[in-house]
Each structure stands twice: as C-alpha cells, then as structure tokens.
PDB file of N, CA and C in Angstrom:
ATOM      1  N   UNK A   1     -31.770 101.154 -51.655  1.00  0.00           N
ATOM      2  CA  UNK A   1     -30.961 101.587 -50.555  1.00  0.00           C
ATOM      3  C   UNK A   1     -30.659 100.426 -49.603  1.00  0.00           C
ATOM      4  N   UNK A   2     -31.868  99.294 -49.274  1.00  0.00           N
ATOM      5  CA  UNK A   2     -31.158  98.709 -48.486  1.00  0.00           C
ATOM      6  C   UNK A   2     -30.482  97.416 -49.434  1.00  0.00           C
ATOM      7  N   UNK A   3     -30.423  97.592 -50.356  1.00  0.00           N
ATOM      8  CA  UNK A   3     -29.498  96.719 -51.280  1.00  0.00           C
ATOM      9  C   UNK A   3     -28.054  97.483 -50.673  1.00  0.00           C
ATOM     10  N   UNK A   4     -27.638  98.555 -50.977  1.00  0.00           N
ATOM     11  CA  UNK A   4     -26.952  99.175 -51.132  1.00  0.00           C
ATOM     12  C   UNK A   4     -25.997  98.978 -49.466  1.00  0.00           C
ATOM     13  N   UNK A   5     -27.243  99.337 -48.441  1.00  0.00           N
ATOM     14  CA  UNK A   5     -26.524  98.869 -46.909  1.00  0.00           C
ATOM     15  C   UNK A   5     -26.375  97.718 -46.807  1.00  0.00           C
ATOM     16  N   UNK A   6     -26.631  96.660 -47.999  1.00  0.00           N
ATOM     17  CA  UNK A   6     -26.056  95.041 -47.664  1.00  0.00           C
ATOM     18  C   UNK A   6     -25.445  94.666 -48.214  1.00  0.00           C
ATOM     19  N   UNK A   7     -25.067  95.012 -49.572  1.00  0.00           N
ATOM     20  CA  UNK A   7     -23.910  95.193 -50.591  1.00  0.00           C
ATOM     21  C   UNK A   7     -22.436  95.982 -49.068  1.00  0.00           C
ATOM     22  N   UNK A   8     -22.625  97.028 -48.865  1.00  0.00           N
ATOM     23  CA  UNK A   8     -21.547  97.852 -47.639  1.00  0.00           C
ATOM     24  C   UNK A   8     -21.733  96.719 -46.503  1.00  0.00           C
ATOM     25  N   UNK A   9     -22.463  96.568 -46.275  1.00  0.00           N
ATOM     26  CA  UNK A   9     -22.347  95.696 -44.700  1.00  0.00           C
ATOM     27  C   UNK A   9     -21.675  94.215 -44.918  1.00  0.00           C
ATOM     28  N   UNK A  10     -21.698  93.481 -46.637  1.00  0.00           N
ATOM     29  CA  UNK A  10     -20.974  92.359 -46.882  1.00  0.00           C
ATOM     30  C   UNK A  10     -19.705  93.083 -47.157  1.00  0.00           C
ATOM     31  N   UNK A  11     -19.207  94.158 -47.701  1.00  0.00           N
ATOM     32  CA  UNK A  11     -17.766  94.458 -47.790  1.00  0.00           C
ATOM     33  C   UNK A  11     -17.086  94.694 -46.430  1.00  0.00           C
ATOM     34  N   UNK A  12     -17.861  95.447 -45.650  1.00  0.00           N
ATOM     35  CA  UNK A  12     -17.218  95.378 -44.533  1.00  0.00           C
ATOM     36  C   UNK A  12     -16.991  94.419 -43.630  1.00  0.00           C
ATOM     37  N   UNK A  13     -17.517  93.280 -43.714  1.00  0.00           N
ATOM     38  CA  UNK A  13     -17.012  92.342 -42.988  1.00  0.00           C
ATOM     39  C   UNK A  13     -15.843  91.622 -44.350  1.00  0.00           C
ATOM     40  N   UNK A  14     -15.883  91.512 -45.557  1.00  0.00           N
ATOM     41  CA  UNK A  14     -14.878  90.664 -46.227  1.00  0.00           C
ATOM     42  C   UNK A  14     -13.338  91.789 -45.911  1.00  0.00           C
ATOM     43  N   UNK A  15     -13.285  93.272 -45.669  1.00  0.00           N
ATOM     44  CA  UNK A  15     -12.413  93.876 -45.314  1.00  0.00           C
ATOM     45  C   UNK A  15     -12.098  93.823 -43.529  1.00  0.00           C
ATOM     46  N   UNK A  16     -12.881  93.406 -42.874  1.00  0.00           N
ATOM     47  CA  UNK A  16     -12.567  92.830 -41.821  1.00  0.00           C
ATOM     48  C   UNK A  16     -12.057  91.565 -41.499  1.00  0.00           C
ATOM     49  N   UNK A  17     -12.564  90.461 -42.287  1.00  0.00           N
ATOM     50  CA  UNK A  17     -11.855  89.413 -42.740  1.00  0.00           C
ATOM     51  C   UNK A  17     -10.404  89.241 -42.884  1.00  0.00           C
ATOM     52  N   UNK A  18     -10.268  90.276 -43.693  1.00  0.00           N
ATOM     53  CA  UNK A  18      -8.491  90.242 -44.404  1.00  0.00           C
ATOM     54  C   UNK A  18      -7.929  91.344 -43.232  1.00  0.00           C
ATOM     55  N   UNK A  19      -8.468  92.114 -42.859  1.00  0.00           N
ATOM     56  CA  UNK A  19      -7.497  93.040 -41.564  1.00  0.00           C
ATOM     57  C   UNK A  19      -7.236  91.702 -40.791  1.00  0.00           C
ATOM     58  N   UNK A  20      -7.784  90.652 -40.370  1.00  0.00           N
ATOM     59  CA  UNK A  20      -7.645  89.996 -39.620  1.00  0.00           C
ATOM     60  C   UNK A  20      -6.541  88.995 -39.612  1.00  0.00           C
ATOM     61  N   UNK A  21      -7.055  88.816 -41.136  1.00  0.00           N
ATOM     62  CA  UNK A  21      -6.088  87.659 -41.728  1.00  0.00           C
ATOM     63  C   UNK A  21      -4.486  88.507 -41.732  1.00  0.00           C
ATOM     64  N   UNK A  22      -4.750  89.874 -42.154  1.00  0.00           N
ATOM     65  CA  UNK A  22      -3.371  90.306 -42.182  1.00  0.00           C
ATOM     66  C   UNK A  22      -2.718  90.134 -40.876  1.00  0.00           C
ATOM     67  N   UNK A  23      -3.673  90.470 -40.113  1.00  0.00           N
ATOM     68  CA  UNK A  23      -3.010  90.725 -38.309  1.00  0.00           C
ATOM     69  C   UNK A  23      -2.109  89.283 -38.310  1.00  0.00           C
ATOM     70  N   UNK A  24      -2.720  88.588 -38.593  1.00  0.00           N
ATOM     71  CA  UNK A  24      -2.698  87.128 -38.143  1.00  0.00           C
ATOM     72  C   UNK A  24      -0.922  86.805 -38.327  1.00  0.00           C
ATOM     73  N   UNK A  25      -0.986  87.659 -40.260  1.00  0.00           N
ATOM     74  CA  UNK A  25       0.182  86.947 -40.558  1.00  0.00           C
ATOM     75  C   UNK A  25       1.492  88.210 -39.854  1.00  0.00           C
ATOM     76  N   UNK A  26       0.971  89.327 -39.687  1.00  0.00           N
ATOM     77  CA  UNK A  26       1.754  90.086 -38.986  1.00  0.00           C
ATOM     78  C   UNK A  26       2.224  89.627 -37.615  1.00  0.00           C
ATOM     79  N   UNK A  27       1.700  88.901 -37.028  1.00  0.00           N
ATOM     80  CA  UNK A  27       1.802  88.309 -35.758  1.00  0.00           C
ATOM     81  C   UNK A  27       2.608  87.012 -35.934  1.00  0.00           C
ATOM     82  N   UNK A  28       2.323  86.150 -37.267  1.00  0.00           N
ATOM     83  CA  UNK A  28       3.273  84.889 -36.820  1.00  0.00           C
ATOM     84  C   UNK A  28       5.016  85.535 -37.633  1.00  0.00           C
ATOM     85  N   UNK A  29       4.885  86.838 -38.312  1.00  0.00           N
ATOM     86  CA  UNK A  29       6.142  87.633 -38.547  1.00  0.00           C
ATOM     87  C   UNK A  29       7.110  87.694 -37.530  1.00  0.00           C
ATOM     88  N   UNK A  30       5.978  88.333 -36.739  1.00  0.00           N
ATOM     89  CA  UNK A  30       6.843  88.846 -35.313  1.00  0.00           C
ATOM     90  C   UNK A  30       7.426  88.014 -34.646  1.00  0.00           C
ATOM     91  N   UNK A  31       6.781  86.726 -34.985  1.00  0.00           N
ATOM     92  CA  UNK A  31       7.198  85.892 -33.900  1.00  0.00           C
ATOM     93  C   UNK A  31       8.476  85.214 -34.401  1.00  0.00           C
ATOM     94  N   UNK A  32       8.579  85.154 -35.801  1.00  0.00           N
ATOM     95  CA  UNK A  32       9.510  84.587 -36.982  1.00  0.00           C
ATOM     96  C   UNK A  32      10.500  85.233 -37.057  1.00  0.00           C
ATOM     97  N   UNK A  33      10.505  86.250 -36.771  1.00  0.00           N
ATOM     98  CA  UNK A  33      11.333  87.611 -36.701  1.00  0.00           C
ATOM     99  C   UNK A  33      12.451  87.741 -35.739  1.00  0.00           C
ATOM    100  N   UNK A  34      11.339  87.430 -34.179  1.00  0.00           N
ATOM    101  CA  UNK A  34      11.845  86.969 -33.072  1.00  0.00           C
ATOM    102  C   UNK A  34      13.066  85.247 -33.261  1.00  0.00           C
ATOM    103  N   UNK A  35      12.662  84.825 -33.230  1.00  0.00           N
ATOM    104  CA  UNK A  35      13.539  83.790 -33.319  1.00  0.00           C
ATOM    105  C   UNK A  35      14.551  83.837 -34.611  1.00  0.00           C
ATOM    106  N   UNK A  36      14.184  84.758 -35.490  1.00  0.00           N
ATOM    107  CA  UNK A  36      15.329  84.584 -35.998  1.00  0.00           C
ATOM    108  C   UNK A  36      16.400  85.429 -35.735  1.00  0.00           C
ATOM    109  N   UNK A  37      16.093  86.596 -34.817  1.00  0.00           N
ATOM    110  CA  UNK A  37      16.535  87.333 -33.918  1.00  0.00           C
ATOM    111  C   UNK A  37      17.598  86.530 -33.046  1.00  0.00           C
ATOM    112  N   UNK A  38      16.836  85.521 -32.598  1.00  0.00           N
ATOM    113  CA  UNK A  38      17.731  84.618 -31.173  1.00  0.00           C
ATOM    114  C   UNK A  38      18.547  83.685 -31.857  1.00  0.00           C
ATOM    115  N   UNK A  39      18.469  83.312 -32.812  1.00  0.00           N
ATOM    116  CA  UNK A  39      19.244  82.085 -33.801  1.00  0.00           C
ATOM    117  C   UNK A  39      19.944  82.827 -34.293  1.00  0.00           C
ATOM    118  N   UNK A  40      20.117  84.303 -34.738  1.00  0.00           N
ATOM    119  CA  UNK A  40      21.071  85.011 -35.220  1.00  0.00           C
ATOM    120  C   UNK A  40      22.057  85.293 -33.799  1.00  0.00           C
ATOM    121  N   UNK A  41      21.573  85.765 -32.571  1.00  0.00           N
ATOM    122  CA  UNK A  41      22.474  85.650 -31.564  1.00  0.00           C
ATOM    123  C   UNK A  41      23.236  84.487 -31.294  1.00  0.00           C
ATOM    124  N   UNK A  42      22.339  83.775 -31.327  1.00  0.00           N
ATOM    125  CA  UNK A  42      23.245  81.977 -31.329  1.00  0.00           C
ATOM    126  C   UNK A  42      24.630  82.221 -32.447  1.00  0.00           C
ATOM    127  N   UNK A  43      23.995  82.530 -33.244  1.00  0.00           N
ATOM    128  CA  UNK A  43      25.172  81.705 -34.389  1.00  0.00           C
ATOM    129  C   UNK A  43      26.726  82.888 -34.389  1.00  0.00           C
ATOM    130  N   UNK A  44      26.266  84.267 -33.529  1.00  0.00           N
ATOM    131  CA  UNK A  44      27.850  85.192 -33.511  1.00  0.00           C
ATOM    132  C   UNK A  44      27.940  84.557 -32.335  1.00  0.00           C
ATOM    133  N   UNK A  45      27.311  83.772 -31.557  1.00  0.00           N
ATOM    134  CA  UNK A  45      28.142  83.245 -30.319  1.00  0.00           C
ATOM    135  C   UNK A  45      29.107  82.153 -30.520  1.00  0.00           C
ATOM    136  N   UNK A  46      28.463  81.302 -31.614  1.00  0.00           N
ATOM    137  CA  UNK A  46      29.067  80.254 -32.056  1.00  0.00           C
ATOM    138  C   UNK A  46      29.964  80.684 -33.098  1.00  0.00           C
ATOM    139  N   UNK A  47      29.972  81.861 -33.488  1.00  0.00           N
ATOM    140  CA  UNK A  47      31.043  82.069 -34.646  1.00  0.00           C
ATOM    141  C   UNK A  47      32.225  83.139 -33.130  1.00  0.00           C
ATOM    142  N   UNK A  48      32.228  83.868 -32.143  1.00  0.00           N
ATOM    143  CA  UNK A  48      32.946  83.986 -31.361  1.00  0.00           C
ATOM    144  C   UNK A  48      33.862  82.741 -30.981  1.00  0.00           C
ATOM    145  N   UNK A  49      32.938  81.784 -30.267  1.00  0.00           N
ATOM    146  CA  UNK A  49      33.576  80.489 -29.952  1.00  0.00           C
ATOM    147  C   UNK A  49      34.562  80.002 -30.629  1.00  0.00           C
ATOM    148  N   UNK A  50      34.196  79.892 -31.922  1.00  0.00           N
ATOM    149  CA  UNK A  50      35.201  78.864 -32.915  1.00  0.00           C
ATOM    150  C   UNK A  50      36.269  79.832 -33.638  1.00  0.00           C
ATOM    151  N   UNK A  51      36.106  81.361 -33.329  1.00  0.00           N
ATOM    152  CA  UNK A  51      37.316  82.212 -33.528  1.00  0.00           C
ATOM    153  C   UNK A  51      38.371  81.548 -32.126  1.00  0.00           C
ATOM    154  N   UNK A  52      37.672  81.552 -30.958  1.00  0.00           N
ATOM    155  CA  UNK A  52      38.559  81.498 -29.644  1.00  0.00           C
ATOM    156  C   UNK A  52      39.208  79.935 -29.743  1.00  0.00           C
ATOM    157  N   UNK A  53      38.436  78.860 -30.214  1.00  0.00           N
ATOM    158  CA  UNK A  53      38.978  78.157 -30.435  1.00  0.00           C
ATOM    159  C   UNK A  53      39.842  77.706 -31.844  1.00  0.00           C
ATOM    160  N   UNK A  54      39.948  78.630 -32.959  1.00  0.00           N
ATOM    161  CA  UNK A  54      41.039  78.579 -33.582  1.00  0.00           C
ATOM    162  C   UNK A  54      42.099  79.558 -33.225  1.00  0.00           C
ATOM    163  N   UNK A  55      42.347  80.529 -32.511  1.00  0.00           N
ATOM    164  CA  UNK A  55      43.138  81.354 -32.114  1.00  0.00           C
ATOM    165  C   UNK A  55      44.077  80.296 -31.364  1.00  0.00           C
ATOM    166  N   UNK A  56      43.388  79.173 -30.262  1.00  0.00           N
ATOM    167  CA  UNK A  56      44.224  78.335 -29.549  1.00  0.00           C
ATOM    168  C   UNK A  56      44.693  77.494 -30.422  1.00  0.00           C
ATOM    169  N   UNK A  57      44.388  76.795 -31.282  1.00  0.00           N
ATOM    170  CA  UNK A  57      44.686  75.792 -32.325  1.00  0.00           C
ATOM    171  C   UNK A  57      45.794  76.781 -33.086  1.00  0.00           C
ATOM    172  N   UNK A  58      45.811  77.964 -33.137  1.00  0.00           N
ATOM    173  CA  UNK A  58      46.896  78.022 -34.076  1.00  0.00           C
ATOM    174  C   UNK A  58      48.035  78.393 -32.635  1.00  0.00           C
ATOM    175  N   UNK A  59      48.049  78.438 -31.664  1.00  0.00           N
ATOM    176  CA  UNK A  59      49.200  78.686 -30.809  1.00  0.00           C
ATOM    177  C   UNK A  59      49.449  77.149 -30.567  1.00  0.00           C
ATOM    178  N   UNK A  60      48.578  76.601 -30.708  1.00  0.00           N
ATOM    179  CA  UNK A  60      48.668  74.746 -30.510  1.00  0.00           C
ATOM    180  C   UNK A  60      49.776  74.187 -31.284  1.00  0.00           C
ATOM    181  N   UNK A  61      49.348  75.158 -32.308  1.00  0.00           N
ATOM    182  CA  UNK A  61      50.151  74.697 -33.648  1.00  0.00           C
ATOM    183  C   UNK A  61      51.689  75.368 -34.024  1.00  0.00           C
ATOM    184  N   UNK A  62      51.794  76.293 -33.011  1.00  0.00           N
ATOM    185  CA  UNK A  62      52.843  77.046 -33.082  1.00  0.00           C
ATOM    186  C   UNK A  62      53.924  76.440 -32.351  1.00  0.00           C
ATOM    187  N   UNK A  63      53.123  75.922 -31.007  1.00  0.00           N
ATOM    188  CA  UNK A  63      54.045  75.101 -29.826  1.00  0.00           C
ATOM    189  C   UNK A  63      54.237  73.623 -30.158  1.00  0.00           C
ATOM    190  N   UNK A  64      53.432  73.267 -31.214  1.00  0.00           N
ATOM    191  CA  UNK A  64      53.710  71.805 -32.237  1.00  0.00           C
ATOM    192  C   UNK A  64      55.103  71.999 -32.767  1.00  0.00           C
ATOM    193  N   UNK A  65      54.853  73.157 -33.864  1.00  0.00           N
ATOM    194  CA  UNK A  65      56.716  73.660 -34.365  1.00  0.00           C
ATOM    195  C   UNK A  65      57.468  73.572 -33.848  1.00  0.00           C
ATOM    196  N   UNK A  66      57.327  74.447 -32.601  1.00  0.00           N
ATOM    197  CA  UNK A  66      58.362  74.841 -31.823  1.00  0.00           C
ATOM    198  C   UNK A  66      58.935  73.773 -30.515  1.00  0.00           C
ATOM    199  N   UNK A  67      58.179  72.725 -30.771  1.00  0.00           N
ATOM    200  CA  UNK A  67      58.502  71.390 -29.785  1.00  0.00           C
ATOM    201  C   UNK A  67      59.301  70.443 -31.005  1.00  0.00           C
ATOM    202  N   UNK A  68      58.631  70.355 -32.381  1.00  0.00           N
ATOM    203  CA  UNK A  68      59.270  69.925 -33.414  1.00  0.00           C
ATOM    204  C   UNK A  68      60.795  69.840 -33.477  1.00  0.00           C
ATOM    205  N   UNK A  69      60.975  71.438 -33.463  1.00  0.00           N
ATOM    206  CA  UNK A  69      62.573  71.765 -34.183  1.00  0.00           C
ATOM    207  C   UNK A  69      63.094  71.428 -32.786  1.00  0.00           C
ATOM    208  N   UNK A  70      62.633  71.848 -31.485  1.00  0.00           N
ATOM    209  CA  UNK A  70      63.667  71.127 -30.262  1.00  0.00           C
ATOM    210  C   UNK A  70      64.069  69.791 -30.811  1.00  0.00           C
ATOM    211  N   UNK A  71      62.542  68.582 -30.884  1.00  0.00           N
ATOM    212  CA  UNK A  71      63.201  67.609 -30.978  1.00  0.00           C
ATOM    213  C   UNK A  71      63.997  67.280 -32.469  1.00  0.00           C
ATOM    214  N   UNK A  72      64.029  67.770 -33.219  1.00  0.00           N
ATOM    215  CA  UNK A  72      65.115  68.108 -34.278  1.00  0.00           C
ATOM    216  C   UNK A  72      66.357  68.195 -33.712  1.00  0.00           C
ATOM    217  N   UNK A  73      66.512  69.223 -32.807  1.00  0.00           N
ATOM    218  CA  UNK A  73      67.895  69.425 -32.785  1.00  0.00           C
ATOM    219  C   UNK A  73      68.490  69.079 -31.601  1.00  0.00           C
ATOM    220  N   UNK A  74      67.378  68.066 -30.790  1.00  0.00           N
ATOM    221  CA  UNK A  74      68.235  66.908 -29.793  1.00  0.00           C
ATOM    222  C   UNK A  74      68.633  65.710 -30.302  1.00  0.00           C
ATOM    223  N   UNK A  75      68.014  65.626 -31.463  1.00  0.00           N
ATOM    224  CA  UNK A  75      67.820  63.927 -32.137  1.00  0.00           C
ATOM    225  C   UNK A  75      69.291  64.456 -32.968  1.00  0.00           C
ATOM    226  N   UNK A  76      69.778  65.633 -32.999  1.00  0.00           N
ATOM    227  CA  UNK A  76      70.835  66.053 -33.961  1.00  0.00           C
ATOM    228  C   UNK A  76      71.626  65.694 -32.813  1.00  0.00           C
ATOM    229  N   UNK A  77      71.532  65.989 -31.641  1.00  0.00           N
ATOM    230  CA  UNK A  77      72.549  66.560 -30.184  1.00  0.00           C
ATOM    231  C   UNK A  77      72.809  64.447 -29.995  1.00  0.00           C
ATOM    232  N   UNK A  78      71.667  64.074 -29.831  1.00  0.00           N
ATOM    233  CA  UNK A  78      71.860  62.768 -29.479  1.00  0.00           C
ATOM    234  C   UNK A  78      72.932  62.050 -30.565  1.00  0.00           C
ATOM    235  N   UNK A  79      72.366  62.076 -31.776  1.00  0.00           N
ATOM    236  CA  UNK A  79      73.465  61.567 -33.091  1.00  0.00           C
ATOM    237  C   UNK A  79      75.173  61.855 -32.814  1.00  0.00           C
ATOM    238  N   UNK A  80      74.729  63.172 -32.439  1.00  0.00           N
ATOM    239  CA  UNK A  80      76.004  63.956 -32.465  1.00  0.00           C
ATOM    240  C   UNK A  80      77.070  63.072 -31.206  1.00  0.00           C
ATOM    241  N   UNK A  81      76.437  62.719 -29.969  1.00  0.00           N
ATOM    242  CA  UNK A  81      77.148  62.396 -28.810  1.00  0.00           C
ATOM    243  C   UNK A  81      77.040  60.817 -29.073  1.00  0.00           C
ATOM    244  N   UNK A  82      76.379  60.316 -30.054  1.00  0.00           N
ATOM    245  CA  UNK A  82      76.301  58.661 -30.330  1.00  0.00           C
ATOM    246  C   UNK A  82      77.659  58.246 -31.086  1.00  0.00           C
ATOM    247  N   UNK A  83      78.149  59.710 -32.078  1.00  0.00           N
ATOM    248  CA  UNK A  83      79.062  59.347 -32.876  1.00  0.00           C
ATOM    249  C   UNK A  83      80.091  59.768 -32.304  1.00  0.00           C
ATOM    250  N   UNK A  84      80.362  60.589 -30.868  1.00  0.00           N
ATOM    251  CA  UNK A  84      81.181  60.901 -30.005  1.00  0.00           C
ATOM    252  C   UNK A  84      81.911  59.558 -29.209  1.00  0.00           C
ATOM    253  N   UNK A  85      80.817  58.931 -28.786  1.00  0.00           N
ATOM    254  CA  UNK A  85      81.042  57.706 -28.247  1.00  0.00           C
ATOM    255  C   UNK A  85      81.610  56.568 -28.951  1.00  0.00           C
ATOM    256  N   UNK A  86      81.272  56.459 -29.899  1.00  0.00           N
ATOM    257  CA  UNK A  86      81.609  55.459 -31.043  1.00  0.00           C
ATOM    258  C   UNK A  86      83.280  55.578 -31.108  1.00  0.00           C
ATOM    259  N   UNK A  87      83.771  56.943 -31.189  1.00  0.00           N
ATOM    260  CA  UNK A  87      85.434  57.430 -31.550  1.00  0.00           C
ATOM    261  C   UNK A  87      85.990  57.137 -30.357  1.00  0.00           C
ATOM    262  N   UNK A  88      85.431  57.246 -29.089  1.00  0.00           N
ATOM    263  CA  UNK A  88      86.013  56.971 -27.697  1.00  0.00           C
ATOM    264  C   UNK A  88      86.157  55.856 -27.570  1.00  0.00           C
ATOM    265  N   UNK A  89      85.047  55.028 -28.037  1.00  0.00           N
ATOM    266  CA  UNK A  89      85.238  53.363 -28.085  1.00  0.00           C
ATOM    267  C   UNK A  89      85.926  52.732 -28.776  1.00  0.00           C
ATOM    268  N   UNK A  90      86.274  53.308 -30.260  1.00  0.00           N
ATOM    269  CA  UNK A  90      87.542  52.637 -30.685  1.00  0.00           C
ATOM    270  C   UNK A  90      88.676  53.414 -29.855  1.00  0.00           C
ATOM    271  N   UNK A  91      88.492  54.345 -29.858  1.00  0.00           N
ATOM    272  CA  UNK A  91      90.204  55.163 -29.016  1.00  0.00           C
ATOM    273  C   UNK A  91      89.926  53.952 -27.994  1.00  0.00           C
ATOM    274  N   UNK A  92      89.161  53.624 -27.155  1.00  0.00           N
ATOM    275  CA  UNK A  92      89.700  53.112 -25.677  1.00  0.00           C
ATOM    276  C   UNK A  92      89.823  51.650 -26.380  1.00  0.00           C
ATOM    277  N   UNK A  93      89.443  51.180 -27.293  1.00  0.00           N
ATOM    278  CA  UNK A  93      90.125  49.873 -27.901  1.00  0.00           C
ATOM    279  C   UNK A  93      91.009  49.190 -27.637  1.00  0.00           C
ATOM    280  N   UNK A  94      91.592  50.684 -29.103  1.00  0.00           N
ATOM    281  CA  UNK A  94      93.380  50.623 -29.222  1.00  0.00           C
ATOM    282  C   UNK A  94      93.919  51.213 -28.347  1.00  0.00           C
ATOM    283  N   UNK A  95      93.792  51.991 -27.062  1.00  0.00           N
ATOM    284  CA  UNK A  95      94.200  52.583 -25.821  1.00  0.00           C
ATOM    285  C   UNK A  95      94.472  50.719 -24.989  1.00  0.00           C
ATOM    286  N   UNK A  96      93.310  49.639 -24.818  1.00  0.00           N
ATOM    287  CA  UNK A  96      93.359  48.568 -24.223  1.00  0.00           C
ATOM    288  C   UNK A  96      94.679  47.624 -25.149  1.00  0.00           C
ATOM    289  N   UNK A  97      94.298  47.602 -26.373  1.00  0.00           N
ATOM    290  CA  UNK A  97      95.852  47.118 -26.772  1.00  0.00           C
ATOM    291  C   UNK A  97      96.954  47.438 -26.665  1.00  0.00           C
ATOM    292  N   UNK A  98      97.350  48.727 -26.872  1.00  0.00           N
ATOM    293  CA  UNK A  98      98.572  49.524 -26.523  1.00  0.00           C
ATOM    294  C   UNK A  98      98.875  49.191 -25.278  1.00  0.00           C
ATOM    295  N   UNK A  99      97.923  48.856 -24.003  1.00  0.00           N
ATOM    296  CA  UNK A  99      98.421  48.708 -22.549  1.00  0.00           C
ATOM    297  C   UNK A  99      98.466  47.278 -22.718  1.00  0.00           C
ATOM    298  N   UNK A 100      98.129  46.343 -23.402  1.00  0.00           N
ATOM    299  CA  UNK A 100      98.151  45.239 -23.239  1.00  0.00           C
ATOM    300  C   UNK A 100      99.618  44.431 -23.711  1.00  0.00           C
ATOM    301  N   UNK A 101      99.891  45.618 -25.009  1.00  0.00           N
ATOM    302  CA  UNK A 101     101.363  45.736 -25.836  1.00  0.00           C
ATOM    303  C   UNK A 101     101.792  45.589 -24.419  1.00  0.00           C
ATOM    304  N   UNK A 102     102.102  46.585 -23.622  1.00  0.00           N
ATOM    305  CA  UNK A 102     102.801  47.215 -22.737  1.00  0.00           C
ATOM    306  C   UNK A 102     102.919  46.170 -21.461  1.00  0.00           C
ATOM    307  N   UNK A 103     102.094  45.622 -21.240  1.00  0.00           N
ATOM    308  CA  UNK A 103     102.461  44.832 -20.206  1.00  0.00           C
ATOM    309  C   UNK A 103     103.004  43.485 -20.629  1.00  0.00           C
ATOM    310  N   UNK A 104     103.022  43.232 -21.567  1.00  0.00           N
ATOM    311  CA  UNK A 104     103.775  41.933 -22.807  1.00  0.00           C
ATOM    312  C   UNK A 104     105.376  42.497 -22.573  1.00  0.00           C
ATOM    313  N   UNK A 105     105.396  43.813 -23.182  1.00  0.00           N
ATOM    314  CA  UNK A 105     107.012  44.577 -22.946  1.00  0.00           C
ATOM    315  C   UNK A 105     107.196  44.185 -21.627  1.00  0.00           C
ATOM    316  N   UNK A 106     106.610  44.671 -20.486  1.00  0.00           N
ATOM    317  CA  UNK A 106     106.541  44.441 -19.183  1.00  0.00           C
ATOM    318  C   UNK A 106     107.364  43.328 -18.880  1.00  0.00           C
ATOM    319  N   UNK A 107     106.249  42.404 -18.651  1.00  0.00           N
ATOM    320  CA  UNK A 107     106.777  41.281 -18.365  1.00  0.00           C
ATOM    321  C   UNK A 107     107.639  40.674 -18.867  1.00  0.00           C
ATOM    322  N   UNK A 108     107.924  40.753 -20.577  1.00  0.00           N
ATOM    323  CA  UNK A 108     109.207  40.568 -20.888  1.00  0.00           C
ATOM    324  C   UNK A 108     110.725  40.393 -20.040  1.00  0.00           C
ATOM    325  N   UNK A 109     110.633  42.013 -19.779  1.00  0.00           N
ATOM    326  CA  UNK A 109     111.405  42.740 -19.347  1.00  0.00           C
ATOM    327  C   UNK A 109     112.069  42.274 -17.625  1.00  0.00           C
ATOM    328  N   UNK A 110     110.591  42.144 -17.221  1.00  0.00           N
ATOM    329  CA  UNK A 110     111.240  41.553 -15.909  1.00  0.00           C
ATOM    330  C   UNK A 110     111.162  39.466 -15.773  1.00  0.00           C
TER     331      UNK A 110
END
C-alpha cells in the first residue's frame, strides 16, 4: 500500500508537471495570438492606406491623360497658327513687292 501511495503521489506530480507545462504553452498562445491579432490590424490598415493611395494614383493618372490630350491639341493649335503665319509671311512678301512694283509705276509716272 504504501508502494502504491508513492507509485500515485509520483504520478501526480508528473501530471502536475505537464498541467503546468501545458499552462505555460497556453499562455505564450495567448500572447502569440495577441499580436498576431495587432499585426493583423496593422496590415488592413496598411492594405486601407495603399487602396487610398491607389484610388489617387489612378485620378493622378486620369489628370496625366487628360493634361496629355490638352497638350496634344495645343501643340496641334500652335502648328496650326505656325503654318498660319508662314502664308501671311509670304502673302505680306509679295504684298511688299507689289507696293514696291507700285511705287517704281509711281515714280515713273511723275
């Protein structure tokens, strides 16, 4: 018998042992648990963020286009009034010879 209460009195401490050991690892769970709790909040904050900042990047990118085709179609407007000028400058050319004809007749004349 008292084999028997020391045989029980060594199990109960090797089952106290491991309750302990379990606690132990139940406890650094919790704590593992916890932070991965807060690192999971981190990372939808950081996945919010980089939605808000591609939402702007694509209006960034919209007002890129849309500044694009303006200057497209001033660089068209500019061409357009470069080759305007060009026809005025020969017209006022031959407009300067024709008066130059003319004052040759001119003076001829008088």
């Amino acid at each position: 018998m008292a084999h028997d209460l020391s045989k029980m009195s060594h199990d109960i401490n090797q089952l106290t042992q491991q309750r302990d050991q379990l606690s132990n690892e139940i406890n650094n769970l919790k704590g593992q648990i916890g932070r991965l709790g807060q690192e999971n909040d981190d990372l939808k904050r950081q996945i919010e963020q980089l939605k808000n900042a591609n939402q702007q990047l694509e209006q960034l990118n919209k007002k890129v286009q849309e500044l694009t085709n303006d200057n497209q179609g001033l660089a068209k407007q500019v061409d357009d009034k470069h080759k305007d000028y060009m026809t005025l400058s020969r017209s006022n050319s031959g407009l300067a010879q024709d008066n130059d004809g003319l004052k040759k007749k001119v003076d001829e004349l008088t």
